[in-house]
C-alpha cells in the first residue's frame, strides 16, 4: 500500500486546505494539482499544489506513477473519460457539481425561489460585461453544454469507481433517480469540528443574533428568508449577519441593498472573506442560523452551529433534513413559527453530541484512513 500514489485534483478553495492537511496525516504518497492558472492563490494558504493545464493531466499521471485520482469537485466531467483505465477514480462532489447533473429530476422548477429569482435576474442585467468577457463567457458555457451532451452522465460515471457526496442521503437520492448509476459509495468529509468549524472563543457572548445563508449565491433564497425573519422573528433587537463574500458579487450587492431596506442598521452584510476564527466569533454571537436552500448547502455552517448549540432553520425540501433526522439531530423548518413551543423541541446538548460523533477529528481521521485503504486495495486489484 505504501508504494501507491494518490493524486488529488483541487480547486483554489478553502476546502482544499483541509484536503492537504488531512491526507498528509496518512503518509507522503499524495500529490496535489490545481488547474487554476494563477500566480497567487486566493484561498489555498500555507502550501502549494502543482499547477498544470487539463490537457497535461495524463502526462502528469504517467510521470508521477499515479494509481488513484481523487477529484475534489468535478465540473468538467468529460476529463475522466480520457484517464487511463488502470486508475482508481474518485469523485468527491461538492453539491453544485452533481445536483444539476444527477439530481435535477427532484427540482423541475430549479433551486431558486420566485422572489430571489427576480432579484438575481435583475442583478445580472446590471453587470458591466465587456465584449471580450461576453464572448469568453459564452464560449465556456457553450463548450460545457456541448460536452455535457456528448458525454452523458452514464458515460461519465462509467469511468468513475467511487462517488463521495457531501452526505450519504444524496447517494441514496442519486441511485433512486438514476437506475443506471453504478459508482460505489465512499464516505469522507471535509474538515474537523475542532480545527475548522467550532474554532471560537469559548467565552464569546451569545447575544441572540441571526445568521442568514452562507454565500452570495441565489440558491440561498435570501429574499424569502428575509421575509420569514421579518414576519416571524423579533429581529429589532438583533443583528442579522449575511455572508456575501463568496459567489456572485453583483448578486451580493443586490442582497445587501434588499437586507438594508428591510432591516436597516440591524442588517450586517459580510462582504469580505473572513478567516475562520473571526467568522466563527460572529457565528458564536448568533442564536438562529437560517438556511433557505432547497438543496444541500452550507453544511459547514450547520456543523459549526450544531457544535455551538445553535438553533438551525432549514427549508423543509432540503435533503439535509432527511440526513439530520437519520442522525437524531433536531432542527426547525421555515414553515414553522418561532416560539417557545417550537424552540423547546431543539435539544442543543444532544445535537452537539451527535455532530461530534460524526464530524470530530477522530471521526474524520477514521474516514480518511478507511478511504485510503479502500482505494489502495482497489488500485492493487487493477494492477
GROMACS .gro file of N, CA and C in nm, residues 4-94:
model
  273
    4UNK      N    1   0.189   0.299  -0.341
    4UNK     CA    2   0.091   0.355  -0.433
    4UNK      C    3   0.075   0.505  -0.411
    5UNK      N    4   0.059   0.578  -0.521
    5UNK     CA    5   0.048   0.724  -0.512
    5UNK      C    6  -0.093   0.769  -0.548
    6UNK      N    7  -0.140   0.866  -0.472
    6UNK     CA    8  -0.273   0.923  -0.494
    6UNK      C    9  -0.257   1.068  -0.539
    7UNK      N   10  -0.329   1.103  -0.645
    7UNK     CA   11  -0.330   1.241  -0.694
    7UNK      C   12  -0.462   1.307  -0.656
    8UNK      N   13  -0.454   1.421  -0.591
    8UNK     CA   14  -0.572   1.500  -0.555
    8UNK      C   15  -0.581   1.619  -0.649
    9UNK      N   16  -0.693   1.630  -0.721
    9UNK     CA   17  -0.716   1.743  -0.810
    9UNK      C   18  -0.806   1.840  -0.735
   10UNK      N   19  -0.750   1.957  -0.701
   10UNK     CA   20  -0.821   2.051  -0.613
   10UNK      C   21  -0.838   2.187  -0.681
   11UNK      N   22  -0.945   2.259  -0.648
   11UNK     CA   23  -0.958   2.398  -0.693
   11UNK      C   24  -0.895   2.492  -0.591
   12UNK      N   25  -0.883   2.617  -0.626
   12UNK     CA   26  -0.837   2.718  -0.531
   12UNK      C   27  -0.955   2.752  -0.440
   13UNK      N   28  -0.965   2.679  -0.331
   13UNK     CA   29  -1.079   2.690  -0.241
   13UNK      C   30  -1.034   2.659  -0.099
   14UNK      N   31  -1.104   2.714  -0.002
   14UNK     CA   32  -1.067   2.692   0.139
   14UNK      C   33  -1.074   2.545   0.177
   15UNK      N   34  -1.161   2.468   0.115
   15UNK     CA   35  -1.172   2.326   0.148
   15UNK      C   36  -1.048   2.247   0.104
   16UNK      N   37  -0.975   2.300   0.006
   16UNK     CA   38  -0.855   2.231  -0.040
   16UNK      C   39  -0.747   2.228   0.068
   17UNK      N   40  -0.745   2.329   0.155
   17UNK     CA   41  -0.651   2.328   0.267
   17UNK      C   42  -0.679   2.212   0.360
   18UNK      N   43  -0.805   2.178   0.377
   18UNK     CA   44  -0.843   2.064   0.461
   18UNK      C   45  -0.800   1.933   0.396
   19UNK      N   46  -0.814   1.927   0.264
   19UNK     CA   47  -0.771   1.807   0.190
   19UNK      C   48  -0.622   1.782   0.216
   20UNK      N   49  -0.542   1.884   0.195
   20UNK     CA   50  -0.397   1.870   0.212
   20UNK      C   51  -0.362   1.827   0.354
   21UNK      N   52  -0.418   1.895   0.451
   21UNK     CA   53  -0.385   1.864   0.591
   21UNK      C   54  -0.424   1.722   0.627
   22UNK      N   55  -0.548   1.683   0.596
   22UNK     CA   56  -0.598   1.554   0.645
   22UNK      C   57  -0.538   1.435   0.572
   23UNK      N   58  -0.505   1.451   0.443
   23UNK     CA   59  -0.443   1.339   0.372
   23UNK      C   60  -0.293   1.330   0.399
   24UNK      N   61  -0.229   1.441   0.430
   24UNK     CA   62  -0.088   1.435   0.464
   24UNK      C   63  -0.064   1.365   0.598
   25UNK      N   64  -0.167   1.356   0.678
   25UNK     CA   65  -0.154   1.285   0.806
   25UNK      C   66  -0.134   1.134   0.787
   26UNK      N   67  -0.160   1.086   0.666
   26UNK     CA   68  -0.154   0.942   0.643
   26UNK      C   69  -0.045   0.905   0.543
   27UNK      N   70   0.066   0.976   0.547
   27UNK     CA   71   0.179   0.936   0.464
   27UNK      C   72   0.221   1.041   0.365
   28UNK      N   73   0.322   1.010   0.287
   28UNK     CA   74   0.382   1.105   0.194
   28UNK      C   75   0.356   1.068   0.049
   29UNK      N   76   0.257   0.986   0.022
   29UNK     CA   77   0.233   0.939  -0.115
   29UNK      C   78   0.118   1.010  -0.183
   30UNK      N   79   0.095   1.133  -0.146
   30UNK     CA   80  -0.008   1.215  -0.208
   30UNK      C   81   0.055   1.323  -0.294
   31UNK      N   82  -0.003   1.347  -0.410
   31UNK     CA   83   0.034   1.459  -0.495
   31UNK      C   84  -0.089   1.546  -0.512
   32UNK      N   85  -0.069   1.675  -0.537
   32UNK     CA   86  -0.180   1.769  -0.547
   32UNK      C   87  -0.159   1.859  -0.669
   33UNK      N   88  -0.265   1.874  -0.748
   33UNK     CA   89  -0.258   1.964  -0.863
   33UNK      C   90  -0.380   2.055  -0.865
   34UNK      N   91  -0.364   2.168  -0.928
   34UNK     CA   92  -0.474   2.264  -0.946
   34UNK      C   93  -0.471   2.312  -1.090
   35UNK      N   94  -0.587   2.316  -1.154
   35UNK     CA   95  -0.594   2.362  -1.292
   35UNK      C   96  -0.600   2.515  -1.302
   36UNK      N   97  -0.621   2.583  -1.190
   36UNK     CA   98  -0.624   2.729  -1.192
   36UNK      C   99  -0.486   2.784  -1.224
   37UNK      N  100  -0.479   2.869  -1.323
   37UNK     CA  101  -0.352   2.929  -1.362
   37UNK      C  102  -0.341   3.067  -1.297
   38UNK      N  103  -0.269   3.075  -1.186
   38UNK     CA  104  -0.258   3.199  -1.112
   38UNK      C  105  -0.124   3.207  -1.042
   39UNK      N  106  -0.076   3.328  -1.025
   39UNK     CA  107   0.049   3.348  -0.951
   39UNK      C  108   0.027   3.330  -0.801
   40UNK      N  109  -0.085   3.384  -0.754
   40UNK     CA  110  -0.116   3.379  -0.611
   40UNK      C  111  -0.255   3.320  -0.590
   41UNK      N  112  -0.261   3.214  -0.512
   41UNK     CA  113  -0.390   3.155  -0.480
   41UNK      C  114  -0.467   3.245  -0.384
   42UNK      N  115  -0.596   3.249  -0.401
   42UNK     CA  116  -0.679   3.332  -0.314
   42UNK      C  117  -0.711   3.262  -0.183
   43UNK      N  118  -0.740   3.132  -0.189
   43UNK     CA  119  -0.784   3.059  -0.070
   43UNK      C  120  -0.683   2.955  -0.022
   44UNK      N  121  -0.607   2.896  -0.110
   44UNK     CA  122  -0.506   2.798  -0.070
   44UNK      C  123  -0.392   2.871   0.001
   45UNK      N  124  -0.365   2.832   0.123
   45UNK     CA  125  -0.265   2.900   0.204
   45UNK      C  126  -0.174   2.798   0.273
   46UNK      N  127  -0.046   2.833   0.283
   46UNK     CA  128   0.049   2.753   0.360
   46UNK      C  129   0.108   2.635   0.286
   47UNK      N  130   0.065   2.610   0.165
   47UNK     CA  131   0.118   2.502   0.082
   47UNK      C  132   0.081   2.536  -0.063
   48UNK      N  133   0.134   2.461  -0.156
   48UNK     CA  134   0.106   2.494  -0.296
   48UNK      C  135   0.097   2.368  -0.380
   49UNK      N  136  -0.017   2.345  -0.443
   49UNK     CA  137  -0.027   2.232  -0.536
   49UNK      C  138   0.047   2.264  -0.665
   50UNK      N  139   0.083   2.159  -0.738
   50UNK     CA  140   0.138   2.181  -0.873
   50UNK      C  141   0.029   2.239  -0.961
   51UNK      N  142   0.066   2.326  -1.052
   51UNK     CA  143  -0.030   2.388  -1.143
   51UNK      C  144  -0.006   2.336  -1.285
   52UNK      N  145  -0.106   2.272  -1.340
   52UNK     CA  146  -0.097   2.221  -1.477
   52UNK      C  147  -0.226   2.256  -1.552
   53UNK      N  148  -0.224   2.236  -1.682
   53UNK     CA  149  -0.344   2.253  -1.762
   53UNK      C  150  -0.413   2.117  -1.777
   54UNK      N  151  -0.542   2.120  -1.804
   54UNK     CA  152  -0.618   1.995  -1.813
   54UNK      C  153  -0.557   1.898  -1.914
   55UNK      N  154  -0.511   1.952  -2.024
   55UNK     CA  155  -0.455   1.865  -2.129
   55UNK      C  156  -0.325   1.797  -2.087
   56UNK      N  157  -0.265   1.844  -1.977
   56UNK     CA  158  -0.139   1.786  -1.929
   56UNK      C  159  -0.161   1.680  -1.822
   57UNK      N  160  -0.287   1.651  -1.789
   57UNK     CA  161  -0.316   1.563  -1.677
   57UNK      C  162  -0.258   1.423  -1.696
   58UNK      N  163  -0.283   1.360  -1.809
   58UNK     CA  164  -0.235   1.223  -1.829
   58UNK      C  165  -0.083   1.213  -1.828
   59UNK      N  166  -0.017   1.314  -1.883
   59UNK     CA  167   0.130   1.315  -1.880
   59UNK      C  168   0.180   1.325  -1.736
   60UNK      N  169   0.110   1.404  -1.657
   60UNK     CA  170   0.147   1.419  -1.515
   60UNK      C  171   0.126   1.287  -1.441
   61UNK      N  172   0.014   1.221  -1.469
   61UNK     CA  173  -0.016   1.092  -1.407
   61UNK      C  174   0.092   0.989  -1.440
   62UNK      N  175   0.131   0.986  -1.566
   62UNK     CA  176   0.234   0.891  -1.608
   62UNK      C  177   0.370   0.924  -1.545
   63UNK      N  178   0.406   1.051  -1.546
   63UNK     CA  179   0.535   1.093  -1.493
   63UNK      C  180   0.550   1.058  -1.345
   64UNK      N  181   0.441   1.072  -1.269
   64UNK     CA  182   0.448   1.052  -1.123
   64UNK      C  183   0.395   0.916  -1.079
   65UNK      N  184   0.367   0.829  -1.176
   65UNK     CA  185   0.325   0.692  -1.145
   65UNK      C  186   0.205   0.689  -1.050
   66UNK      N  187   0.101   0.762  -1.089
   66UNK     CA  188  -0.019   0.773  -1.006
   66UNK      C  189  -0.107   0.649  -1.022
   67UNK      N  190  -0.162   0.601  -0.911
   67UNK     CA  191  -0.254   0.486  -0.913
   67UNK      C  192  -0.398   0.526  -0.884
   68UNK      N  193  -0.417   0.635  -0.812
   68UNK     CA  194  -0.551   0.678  -0.769
   68UNK      C  195  -0.564   0.827  -0.796
   69UNK      N  196  -0.676   0.868  -0.855
   69UNK     CA  197  -0.703   1.011  -0.877
   69UNK      C  198  -0.832   1.047  -0.804
   70UNK      N  199  -0.824   1.148  -0.718
   70UNK     CA  200  -0.941   1.196  -0.646
   70UNK      C  201  -0.970   1.338  -0.692
   71UNK      N  202  -1.087   1.357  -0.752
   71UNK     CA  203  -1.132   1.491  -0.794
   71UNK      C  204  -1.213   1.552  -0.681
   72UNK      N  205  -1.165   1.662  -0.627
   72UNK     CA  206  -1.237   1.735  -0.524
   72UNK      C  207  -1.319   1.844  -0.593
   73UNK      N  208  -1.441   1.809  -0.622
   73UNK     CA  209  -1.535   1.880  -0.710
   73UNK      C  210  -1.498   1.847  -0.854
   74UNK      N  211  -1.600   1.840  -0.939
   74UNK     CA  212  -1.577   1.796  -1.077
   74UNK      C  213  -1.677   1.866  -1.169
   75UNK      N  214  -1.634   1.978  -1.228
   75UNK     CA  215  -1.721   2.049  -1.321
   75UNK      C  216  -1.704   1.998  -1.464
   76UNK      N  217  -1.581   1.997  -1.513
   76UNK     CA  218  -1.555   1.948  -1.649
   76UNK      C  219  -1.543   1.796  -1.645
   77UNK      N  220  -1.659   1.732  -1.639
   77UNK     CA  221  -1.664   1.589  -1.611
   77UNK      C  222  -1.606   1.503  -1.723
   78UNK      N  223  -1.607   1.555  -1.846
   78UNK     CA  224  -1.558   1.476  -1.959
   78UNK      C  225  -1.412   1.436  -1.941
   79UNK      N  226  -1.340   1.506  -1.853
   79UNK     CA  227  -1.198   1.478  -1.837
   79UNK      C  228  -1.173   1.336  -1.787
   80UNK      N  229  -1.270   1.278  -1.715
   80UNK     CA  230  -1.249   1.143  -1.662
   80UNK      C  231  -1.248   1.038  -1.773
   81UNK      N  232  -1.309   1.071  -1.887
   81UNK     CA  233  -1.314   0.973  -1.997
   81UNK      C  234  -1.179   0.958  -2.065
   82UNK      N  235  -1.088   1.050  -2.040
   82UNK     CA  236  -0.956   1.044  -2.104
   82UNK      C  237  -0.852   0.975  -2.016
   83UNK      N  238  -0.890   0.939  -1.894
   83UNK     CA  239  -0.793   0.883  -1.800
   83UNK      C  240  -0.760   0.738  -1.833
   84UNK      N  241  -0.638   0.692  -1.801
   84UNK     CA  242  -0.605   0.550  -1.819
   84UNK      C  243  -0.699   0.461  -1.740
   85UNK      N  244  -0.735   0.348  -1.796
   85UNK     CA  245  -0.835   0.261  -1.735
   85UNK      C  246  -0.783   0.185  -1.612
   86UNK      N  247  -0.652   0.187  -1.592
   86UNK     CA  248  -0.599   0.115  -1.475
   86UNK      C  249  -0.597   0.201  -1.349
   87UNK      N  250  -0.647   0.324  -1.360
   87UNK     CA  251  -0.654   0.412  -1.244
   87UNK      C  252  -0.780   0.385  -1.163
   88UNK      N  253  -0.773   0.410  -1.033
   88UNK     CA  254  -0.893   0.418  -0.950
   88UNK      C  255  -0.934   0.566  -0.947
   89UNK      N  256  -1.057   0.594  -0.986
   89UNK     CA  257  -1.105   0.732  -0.996
   89UNK      C  258  -1.214   0.757  -0.892
   90UNK      N  259  -1.195   0.865  -0.816
   90UNK     CA  260  -1.287   0.901  -0.708
   90UNK      C  261  -1.339   1.043  -0.733
   91UNK      N  262  -1.470   1.059  -0.723
   91UNK     CA  263  -1.533   1.191  -0.735
   91UNK      C  264  -1.585   1.233  -0.599
   92UNK      N  265  -1.514   1.327  -0.535
   92UNK     CA  266  -1.563   1.389  -0.411
   92UNK      C  267  -1.645   1.511  -0.452
   93UNK      N  268  -1.776   1.495  -0.454
   93UNK     CA  269  -1.863   1.603  -0.500
   93UNK      C  270  -1.884   1.710  -0.395
   94UNK      N  271  -1.911   1.831  -0.443
   94UNK     CA  272  -1.935   1.944  -0.352
   94UNK      C  273  -2.079   1.994  -0.357
   0.00000   0.00000   0.00000
